[in-house]
Each structure stands twice: as C-alpha cells, then as structure tokens.
Amino acid sequence: MRRAALALLMLLACGLCHALTYSNAYASPRNSERARRSSTRFIILHTTEAEAASSLRKLSRNGEAHYCVDRDGKVYRIVDRSRVAYHCGTSMWAGRRNLDEVSIGIEVVGYHDRALTPAQYATLRELVLTLQKLYGVKDANVMPHAQVAYGTPNRWHRKSHRGRKRCGMGYATPAVRRLLGLEERWLVDPDVKARRLTVGDAFLSQVLYAKNGDRLLPYRLPSTAKASTPKASSPPPASGPREHVIGKGETAWDVARDAYNAASTLYLFPDGRRLSGDAIRDWEAIVPGTRVILGDADASGSPVQTLAAGGHPRRLVGDAARAADTWYIRPTGGFVSGAKLTEKALGTLPPGTKILVGYAVGGPVTSRRLPSQICPTRWDAPDTFYLMPGKPLKSSGGTDMRRIPSGTHVFYRN
C-alpha cells in the first residue's frame, strides 16, 4: 500500500497521469505459435540499441518482446502479454534459467549509454505499474536485461559469467528507479554470490549494485521539472551503426560482447581488410586499432563454436569442456555430451566439430512427437538448433518447421 500510494503521489506531483497509448501496428506474426506462460515473476527492461523503425521490425518479425516504448511515449504491443516472448536469451537469476518463460519483456527505443526521453520515463513508469498490479511482480524483480543475461564459457572466459550485455543497465540504479516509481533494488548478484557465475564486466557490476551506481552512468538524467512534461524530448542520437575501436589489451568480446561473431558486426582492420564477425576464425590475431561496427539491431552472434584444425575444446569453452550440458556435434554425424568424453578423447575431436554449451537435447522427432512437444517454449527460439539425419546443424530460423524429418534431434537452451 505504501509503495502504491507513493507512486501515485509522484505521478500526480509530476503531472504524468495520462492514459497509455497502445498500437498493434507491429503485433508479431509469431503470436499464435508461442506457448502461454505458467507464471510471471519478472519484468525485464531493455534498450533496443537501435532506432525505432529497425527495432520494431526485428521485434515483430522474431517475437522478441511484449511491448516497445517509442521516444514519444507510444507503446507498441508485440507479443501478447500472456505468451512467451524471446527477449532474455541466455539468462539466469537466483539459479532460475530461461527467464523468458517467467517474464514480461519491455523494449525501450534507445541505447544503454544514453538517457531516455522524458516521455519514455513517464510511459514506462505507468506501464510497469500496470503490469506489476496485474501479475504481482515486486519492485526488485523489475530489472534490466543486463542484470539477468549471462554468458557461457568462451575463448575469453573460462566460466559462465555475468556481463554478456549492458542492455538497459541504468534501470538498476537508484536515480532511474526513482523516476520509474520503484523502491526496491537488488544489492548483490545471487548467482555470483553462489558461484554459479563469475563477474565478466566489473564496470557493469558497479553500475548495477553500487549505492550510487547512477553516478557511473555515461549520461545525465532529466531533472524532475524536465521529466514532468512528456512533450519535452531530448534529441535522439544519430541513427545507424555504432562504431568502436579495439584498444590495447581489449578483445573483440570487450567491444561487441555476444555479437562478436555476428554476421552484422563488421571488423575494419588497420591493414584495410574488412571481415564480418561470422567470417573470422583467428580471434587472438585481432590487433588494437581495429574498428568494429555494430549492426543497427541489438544482434547476437551464434552460440555455436567450431573446432579448428589443431584446436582444443578447452580453448573455446574453458571449464565447460566436459560438462553434461556441453554437446559436441561431429562433422560426420552424431553427437556426444562432454560428460561422456575423457580428457584424451577431447583432444582427438575432429576439426569442424560444432560445440554448444548450456544445452539440452530432445528427440528424436517422429510423426507423433513434434518439436513443439519436445520443447514447448523453445522449439522456434533463435538459439534452438536442429540436427537432421545426414544434414549439418541448423538454427530454427533456417529450418522449415513443416518439413522436419523423423529422426531429427532438437538442441535447446537448458
């Protein structure tokens, strides 16, 4: 009662009590395919890392959010709020993985290192409060994507780690939460504390959990007076790709995170070479001064890692090399769990072996056992893969779901 009363007083004081405006213009065609959530424990807040037009198209096409808040405060409904939207990706909180299954995702047009418009702060506050009342989500569980996303072991991190994204990081800070009418926040990361994850981004950890984390934000928040009028709007950042330069001691992951090997990420080398992320094999050879241009959308690279000639799985997946949920897909067919391999067997895997970390395997598919029955909430997720008899591993996005043959196995996030 106290929190609700305080939030109402803040709204009245700021003159922000206005009806939310919804649009179904970008309702996702994926709606009818998505399973209904059994519960809703979290509201996850995102920044699109791109401008409205490209973001809305991508969100709608892939069904990657429930709502999107534009710069003028207009709310677009993407996926029905009762259904699963694929907005969290690889995620964990307090030991619970796959938060897509228990959360609502709200994208806000903008960038993690720039302030929202006053209209967005006002609309987001009302939308969050409405959803909290509907689902009984406590303040502390209204969280930024950066707080729940995590990365599995890769060539730069031997262990699973927090810091895969900085998406919406400011939503965890005291100053921004006051603007959103939220009282409670998490003061520690329960998964890091329990050693399920390590800290992969010390700066992000400070922003999320420091007492004055908002002082570390690379932007200034609007004053209460400025935030009181939705008509006022700070100018949007320039649209188009964002460019970074790899500095001394930095890696491609430091700059691009899980989009380091995405097709939409472009590397411009000092010697004039241009390569997309999915075309690079020798990541350790990337030199300082290499320019990295990230695509318009908040892209992610493929979770599939490929063993090169002379390579060893531990160089790619660290301590997960022999984990039960690490899978090796041989180029000649067949697959095996890391838990079934000896240390010697790891070193004899052939070049071209595909590696997936943090996955479960279901199947085989039959005429009476379809992918939607094998993994009801993940069968068409972007990071779900299909291994058909005699075929290479394929993502759900490149698979005709109507023509999946019997004998196919499904690899989905565990």
Coordinates of C-alpha atoms in Angstrom, one line a residue:
M1 CA 0.0 0.0 0.0
R2 CA 2.8 2.4 0.9
R3 CA 4.6 1.9 -2.4
A4 CA 1.4 2.2 -4.4
A5 CA 0.5 5.4 -2.6
L6 CA 4.0 6.9 -3.0
A7 CA 4.0 6.0 -6.8
L8 CA 0.6 7.7 -7.2
L9 CA 1.8 10.8 -5.4
M10 CA 4.8 11.0 -7.6
L11 CA 2.6 10.7 -10.7
L12 CA 0.3 13.5 -9.5
A13 CA 3.1 15.7 -8.5
C14 CA 4.8 15.4 -11.8
G15 CA 1.6 15.8 -13.8
L16 CA 2.2 12.5 -15.6
C17 CA -1.1 10.8 -15.1
H18 CA -2.1 10.3 -18.7
A19 CA -3.6 7.3 -20.4
L20 CA -1.2 4.9 -22.1
T21 CA -1.5 4.9 -25.9
Y22 CA -1.2 1.4 -27.5
S23 CA -0.7 0.4 -31.0
N24 CA -1.0 -3.1 -32.6
A25 CA 0.8 -1.9 -35.8
Y26 CA 3.8 -4.3 -35.0
A27 CA 1.9 -7.2 -33.5
S28 CA 4.1 -10.2 -34.1
P29 CA 3.1 -12.9 -36.6
R30 CA 4.6 -15.3 -34.1
N31 CA 1.9 -14.8 -31.5
S32 CA -0.1 -17.9 -32.3
E33 CA 3.0 -20.1 -32.1
R34 CA 4.0 -19.1 -28.7
A35 CA 3.2 -21.0 -25.5
R36 CA 1.4 -19.3 -22.7
R37 CA 3.5 -18.6 -19.6
S38 CA 2.6 -20.6 -16.5
S39 CA 3.7 -17.7 -14.2
T40 CA 5.1 -14.2 -14.3
R41 CA 7.8 -13.4 -11.8
F42 CA 9.9 -10.7 -13.5
I43 CA 9.5 -7.6 -15.7
I44 CA 12.7 -7.2 -17.8
L45 CA 13.5 -3.8 -19.2
H46 CA 15.6 -3.4 -22.3
T47 CA 17.1 -0.8 -24.6
T48 CA 16.8 -1.5 -28.3
E49 CA 20.4 -0.3 -29.1
A50 CA 18.9 0.9 -32.4
E51 CA 16.3 3.4 -33.7
A52 CA 12.6 2.7 -33.8
A53 CA 12.0 1.6 -37.4
S54 CA 14.6 -1.2 -37.5
S55 CA 13.9 -2.2 -33.9
L56 CA 10.2 -2.6 -34.3
R57 CA 10.6 -4.6 -37.5
K58 CA 13.0 -7.0 -35.8
L59 CA 11.0 -7.3 -32.6
S60 CA 7.8 -8.1 -34.5
R61 CA 9.4 -10.5 -37.0
N62 CA 11.0 -12.6 -34.3
G63 CA 8.6 -12.1 -31.4
E64 CA 11.3 -10.7 -29.2
A65 CA 9.3 -8.5 -26.7
H66 CA 5.9 -8.0 -25.3
Y67 CA 6.0 -4.2 -25.6
C68 CA 8.1 -1.5 -27.1
V69 CA 8.1 2.2 -25.9
D70 CA 8.9 4.7 -28.6
R71 CA 10.6 8.1 -28.0
D72 CA 7.3 9.9 -27.9
G73 CA 5.9 7.5 -25.2
K74 CA 3.8 5.5 -27.6
V75 CA 3.5 1.8 -26.7
Y76 CA 3.6 -0.9 -29.3
R77 CA 2.2 -4.3 -28.4
I78 CA 4.4 -7.0 -30.0
V79 CA 3.6 -10.4 -28.3
D80 CA 0.5 -11.0 -26.3
R81 CA 1.5 -10.4 -22.6
S82 CA 0.2 -13.9 -21.6
R83 CA 2.6 -15.6 -24.0
V84 CA 6.3 -16.3 -24.1
A85 CA 8.5 -13.7 -26.0
Y86 CA 12.1 -14.4 -26.7
H87 CA 13.6 -11.3 -25.1
C88 CA 16.1 -12.6 -22.5
G89 CA 18.1 -15.2 -24.4
T90 CA 20.7 -16.8 -22.2
S91 CA 19.5 -15.7 -18.8
M92 CA 19.6 -16.6 -15.1
W93 CA 18.5 -15.2 -11.8
A94 CA 18.9 -16.9 -8.4
G95 CA 19.6 -20.2 -10.1
R96 CA 16.5 -20.0 -12.4
R97 CA 17.4 -20.1 -16.1
N98 CA 15.5 -19.3 -19.2
L99 CA 13.7 -16.2 -17.8
D100 CA 11.7 -15.9 -21.0
E101 CA 9.4 -18.5 -19.5
V102 CA 8.5 -16.4 -16.4
S103 CA 8.9 -12.8 -17.5
I104 CA 7.4 -9.9 -19.5
G105 CA 9.9 -8.0 -21.7
I106 CA 9.7 -4.3 -22.4
E107 CA 12.0 -2.8 -25.0
V108 CA 12.5 1.0 -25.0
V109 CA 13.9 2.7 -28.1
G110 CA 17.3 4.0 -27.2
Y111 CA 20.8 3.0 -26.0
H112 CA 22.2 1.7 -22.8
D113 CA 24.7 4.7 -22.6
R114 CA 22.2 7.5 -23.3
A115 CA 19.2 8.8 -21.3
L116 CA 15.6 8.1 -22.3
T117 CA 13.3 10.9 -23.3
P118 CA 11.0 12.3 -20.5
A119 CA 8.0 10.9 -22.4
Q120 CA 9.6 7.4 -22.2
Y121 CA 10.3 7.6 -18.5
A122 CA 6.7 8.7 -17.9
T123 CA 5.2 6.0 -20.0
L124 CA 7.5 3.3 -18.8
R125 CA 6.5 4.1 -15.2
E126 CA 2.8 3.7 -15.9
L127 CA 3.3 0.6 -18.0
V128 CA 5.4 -1.1 -15.3
L129 CA 3.0 -0.2 -12.5
T130 CA 0.1 -1.6 -14.6
L131 CA 1.9 -4.9 -15.2
Q132 CA 3.0 -5.1 -11.5
K133 CA -0.6 -4.9 -10.4
L134 CA -1.7 -7.5 -12.9
Y135 CA 1.0 -10.0 -12.1
G136 CA 2.1 -9.2 -8.5
V137 CA 5.7 -8.5 -9.5
K138 CA 7.7 -6.9 -6.7
D139 CA 9.8 -3.8 -7.3
A140 CA 13.1 -5.7 -7.0
N141 CA 12.1 -8.0 -9.8
V142 CA 11.7 -5.2 -12.3
M143 CA 15.2 -5.5 -13.7
P144 CA 17.3 -4.5 -16.7
H145 CA 18.3 -7.2 -19.2
A146 CA 22.0 -6.6 -18.3
Q147 CA 21.2 -7.9 -14.7
V148 CA 19.9 -11.3 -15.8
A149 CA 21.8 -12.0 -19.0
Y150 CA 24.8 -14.2 -18.7
G151 CA 27.4 -15.7 -21.0
T152 CA 28.5 -19.3 -21.2
P153 CA 32.3 -20.1 -21.3
N154 CA 34.1 -18.9 -24.4
R155 CA 37.6 -18.2 -25.6
W156 CA 37.9 -15.3 -23.2
H157 CA 36.0 -16.5 -20.2
R158 CA 36.7 -20.0 -18.8
K159 CA 33.5 -19.9 -16.7
S160 CA 29.9 -18.8 -17.2
H161 CA 29.8 -15.1 -16.4
R162 CA 27.6 -12.1 -15.8
G163 CA 28.2 -9.2 -18.2
R164 CA 27.1 -10.6 -21.6
K165 CA 25.2 -7.4 -22.2
R166 CA 24.9 -3.9 -20.8
C167 CA 21.4 -3.6 -22.2
G168 CA 19.3 -1.2 -20.1
M169 CA 21.9 -1.2 -17.3
G170 CA 20.7 2.2 -16.0
Y171 CA 17.3 0.8 -14.9
A172 CA 19.0 -0.8 -11.9
T173 CA 20.4 2.5 -10.5
P174 CA 18.7 4.4 -7.6
A175 CA 18.1 7.6 -9.6
V176 CA 16.4 5.9 -12.6
R177 CA 14.3 3.7 -10.3
R178 CA 13.1 6.8 -8.5
L179 CA 11.9 8.2 -11.9
L180 CA 10.1 4.9 -12.5
G181 CA 8.5 4.8 -9.1
L182 CA 10.4 1.7 -7.9
E183 CA 11.6 1.5 -4.3
E184 CA 13.4 -1.8 -4.0
R185 CA 16.5 -3.0 -5.9
W186 CA 18.9 -5.9 -5.7
L187 CA 22.1 -5.1 -3.8
V188 CA 24.0 -8.2 -4.7
D189 CA 24.0 -10.7 -7.6
P190 CA 22.8 -14.0 -6.1
D191 CA 24.3 -16.1 -8.8
V192 CA 27.7 -14.6 -8.4
K193 CA 27.4 -14.9 -4.7
A194 CA 26.6 -18.6 -5.0
R195 CA 29.5 -19.0 -7.5
R196 CA 27.2 -20.1 -10.3
L197 CA 28.6 -17.2 -12.3
T198 CA 31.7 -15.0 -12.2
V199 CA 31.9 -11.3 -12.8
G200 CA 32.7 -10.7 -16.5
D201 CA 32.3 -6.9 -16.5
A202 CA 33.4 -5.1 -13.4
F203 CA 32.1 -1.7 -14.6
L204 CA 28.6 -3.2 -15.2
S205 CA 28.7 -4.8 -11.7
Q206 CA 29.4 -1.4 -10.2
V207 CA 26.5 0.3 -12.1
L208 CA 24.1 -2.4 -11.0
Y209 CA 25.0 -2.7 -7.4
A210 CA 26.9 0.3 -6.2
K211 CA 25.0 2.6 -3.8
N212 CA 25.4 5.5 -6.2
G213 CA 25.6 3.5 -9.4
D214 CA 23.8 6.2 -11.3
R215 CA 26.9 8.4 -10.9
L216 CA 28.7 6.0 -13.2
L217 CA 26.2 6.3 -16.0
P218 CA 27.6 8.0 -19.1
Y219 CA 24.7 10.4 -19.3
R220 CA 22.8 12.9 -17.2
L221 CA 19.3 12.2 -16.1
P222 CA 16.5 14.7 -16.7
S223 CA 15.5 16.8 -13.6
T224 CA 12.1 16.3 -12.0
A225 CA 10.9 19.5 -13.7
K226 CA 12.0 18.5 -17.1
A227 CA 10.6 15.0 -16.6
S228 CA 7.2 16.4 -15.7
T229 CA 6.2 17.2 -19.3
P230 CA 6.0 14.4 -21.8
K231 CA 6.2 16.9 -24.7
A232 CA 9.8 17.8 -23.9
S233 CA 12.1 15.4 -25.6
S234 CA 15.9 15.3 -25.8
P235 CA 17.2 14.9 -29.3
P236 CA 17.7 11.3 -30.4
P237 CA 21.2 10.0 -31.1
A238 CA 22.3 9.7 -34.7
S239 CA 20.8 6.6 -36.3
G240 CA 22.7 3.9 -38.0
P241 CA 25.5 1.6 -37.0
R242 CA 27.7 2.3 -33.9
E243 CA 31.4 2.2 -34.2
H244 CA 34.1 1.3 -31.7
V245 CA 37.8 0.8 -31.8
I246 CA 39.6 -2.1 -30.1
G247 CA 42.2 -0.6 -27.7
K248 CA 45.4 -2.1 -26.3
G249 CA 44.6 -5.0 -24.1
E250 CA 41.0 -5.2 -25.3
T251 CA 39.4 -8.1 -27.2
A252 CA 36.5 -8.4 -29.7
W253 CA 34.3 -9.6 -26.8
D254 CA 35.1 -6.5 -24.7
V255 CA 33.8 -4.3 -27.6
A256 CA 31.0 -6.4 -29.1
R257 CA 30.0 -8.9 -26.4
D258 CA 28.0 -11.8 -27.7
A259 CA 27.7 -10.1 -31.1
Y260 CA 31.4 -10.5 -31.6
N261 CA 30.8 -13.3 -34.2
A262 CA 27.6 -11.9 -35.6
A263 CA 27.2 -11.5 -39.4
S264 CA 26.0 -7.9 -38.8
T265 CA 29.2 -7.0 -36.9
L266 CA 31.9 -5.6 -39.2
Y267 CA 35.6 -5.5 -38.4
L268 CA 37.8 -3.0 -40.3
F269 CA 41.5 -3.9 -39.8
P270 CA 44.3 -1.3 -39.9
D271 CA 45.7 -3.1 -43.0
G272 CA 42.5 -2.4 -44.9
R273 CA 40.8 -5.8 -44.6
R274 CA 37.1 -6.0 -43.9
L275 CA 35.5 -9.1 -42.4
S276 CA 32.1 -9.8 -40.8
G277 CA 32.1 -11.4 -37.4
D278 CA 30.9 -14.8 -38.8
A279 CA 33.9 -14.9 -41.2
I280 CA 36.7 -14.5 -38.6
R281 CA 38.4 -17.6 -37.2
D282 CA 41.6 -16.3 -35.5
W283 CA 40.2 -14.0 -32.9
E284 CA 43.5 -13.8 -31.0
A285 CA 45.1 -12.1 -34.1
I286 CA 42.8 -9.0 -34.0
V287 CA 45.1 -6.1 -33.3
P288 CA 44.5 -2.8 -31.5
G289 CA 43.2 -0.1 -33.8
T290 CA 40.7 -2.5 -35.5
R291 CA 37.4 -0.7 -35.9
V292 CA 34.3 -2.6 -35.0
I293 CA 30.9 -1.5 -36.5
L294 CA 27.9 -3.0 -34.8
G295 CA 24.8 -3.5 -36.8
D296 CA 21.6 -1.5 -36.3
A297 CA 19.9 -4.1 -34.2
D298 CA 20.9 -5.5 -30.8
A299 CA 22.3 -8.5 -32.6
S300 CA 23.8 -11.6 -31.0
G301 CA 26.3 -13.9 -32.5
S302 CA 25.9 -17.6 -32.9
P303 CA 26.3 -19.7 -29.8
V304 CA 27.7 -22.5 -32.0
Q305 CA 31.5 -22.7 -31.8
T306 CA 33.5 -24.6 -34.3
L307 CA 36.7 -26.6 -33.6
A308 CA 39.5 -25.6 -35.9
A309 CA 42.4 -27.8 -37.0
G310 CA 44.9 -28.1 -34.2
G311 CA 42.5 -26.5 -31.8
H312 CA 41.3 -27.9 -28.4
P313 CA 37.8 -27.6 -26.9
R314 CA 39.1 -26.0 -23.7
R315 CA 40.4 -23.0 -25.7
L316 CA 36.8 -22.4 -26.8
V317 CA 34.7 -23.4 -23.9
G318 CA 37.0 -23.4 -20.9
D319 CA 35.8 -25.3 -17.8
A320 CA 32.6 -26.4 -19.6
A321 CA 34.5 -28.7 -21.9
R322 CA 33.4 -31.8 -20.0
A323 CA 30.1 -30.6 -18.7
A324 CA 26.9 -32.7 -19.1
D325 CA 25.2 -29.8 -20.9
T326 CA 28.0 -29.3 -23.4
W327 CA 27.4 -31.0 -26.7
Y328 CA 29.8 -31.9 -29.5
I329 CA 28.3 -32.5 -32.9
R330 CA 30.7 -34.4 -35.2
P331 CA 31.0 -33.3 -38.8
T332 CA 30.3 -36.9 -39.9
G333 CA 27.2 -37.1 -37.9
G334 CA 26.2 -37.9 -34.3
F335 CA 26.8 -36.1 -31.1
V336 CA 28.1 -36.7 -27.6
S337 CA 27.9 -34.9 -24.3
G338 CA 31.1 -33.5 -22.7
A339 CA 30.4 -35.7 -19.7
K340 CA 30.9 -38.8 -21.8
L341 CA 34.4 -37.8 -23.0
T342 CA 37.7 -38.4 -21.3
E343 CA 40.4 -35.7 -21.4
K344 CA 42.2 -37.7 -24.0
A345 CA 39.1 -38.0 -26.2
L346 CA 38.6 -34.2 -26.0
G347 CA 41.9 -33.8 -27.8
T348 CA 41.0 -36.2 -30.6
L349 CA 37.8 -34.5 -31.7
P350 CA 38.0 -33.8 -35.5
P351 CA 38.2 -30.2 -37.0
G352 CA 34.7 -29.0 -37.9
T353 CA 33.1 -30.3 -34.7
K354 CA 30.4 -28.0 -33.5
I355 CA 30.1 -27.1 -29.8
L356 CA 27.1 -26.0 -27.9
V357 CA 27.3 -25.0 -24.2
G358 CA 24.4 -25.0 -21.8
Y359 CA 22.0 -27.0 -23.9
A360 CA 19.6 -29.9 -23.5
V361 CA 18.9 -32.4 -26.3
G362 CA 15.4 -33.7 -27.2
G363 CA 14.1 -36.2 -29.7
P364 CA 14.1 -37.9 -32.0
V365 CA 11.3 -36.2 -33.8
T366 CA 8.5 -38.6 -35.0
S367 CA 5.2 -38.1 -36.7
R368 CA 3.6 -38.3 -33.2
R369 CA 6.3 -36.3 -31.4
L370 CA 6.8 -32.9 -32.8
P371 CA 9.4 -30.2 -31.8
S372 CA 6.6 -28.2 -30.1
Q373 CA 6.1 -31.2 -27.9
I374 CA 9.7 -31.8 -27.2
C375 CA 10.4 -28.3 -26.0
P376 CA 7.1 -26.4 -25.9
T377 CA 8.5 -22.9 -25.0
R378 CA 11.7 -23.0 -27.1
W379 CA 11.1 -25.0 -30.3
D380 CA 11.3 -22.0 -32.6
A381 CA 13.7 -19.8 -30.5
P382 CA 16.6 -18.2 -32.4
D383 CA 19.1 -20.2 -30.3
T384 CA 17.4 -23.5 -30.8
F385 CA 19.1 -25.9 -33.3
Y386 CA 18.0 -28.9 -35.3
L387 CA 20.2 -31.9 -36.3
M388 CA 18.5 -33.8 -39.1
P389 CA 19.7 -37.2 -40.3
G390 CA 22.6 -36.7 -42.7
K391 CA 22.4 -32.9 -42.5
P392 CA 24.6 -30.2 -40.7
L393 CA 23.3 -28.5 -37.6
K394 CA 20.8 -25.7 -38.5
S395 CA 19.2 -23.0 -36.4
S396 CA 15.4 -22.8 -36.1
G397 CA 15.5 -19.6 -38.2
G398 CA 16.8 -21.6 -41.2
T399 CA 14.6 -24.5 -40.7
D400 CA 11.2 -25.2 -42.4
M401 CA 9.2 -26.5 -39.5
R402 CA 6.8 -28.2 -41.8
R403 CA 9.5 -30.5 -43.2
I404 CA 11.4 -31.7 -40.2
P405 CA 12.0 -35.4 -40.9
S406 CA 11.7 -38.2 -38.3
G407 CA 15.0 -38.9 -36.5
T408 CA 15.8 -35.2 -36.1
H409 CA 17.2 -34.1 -32.7
V410 CA 16.5 -30.7 -31.1
F411 CA 19.1 -28.8 -29.1
Y412 CA 17.6 -26.1 -26.9
R413 CA 18.8 -23.9 -24.0
N414 CA 18.9 -25.9 -20.8

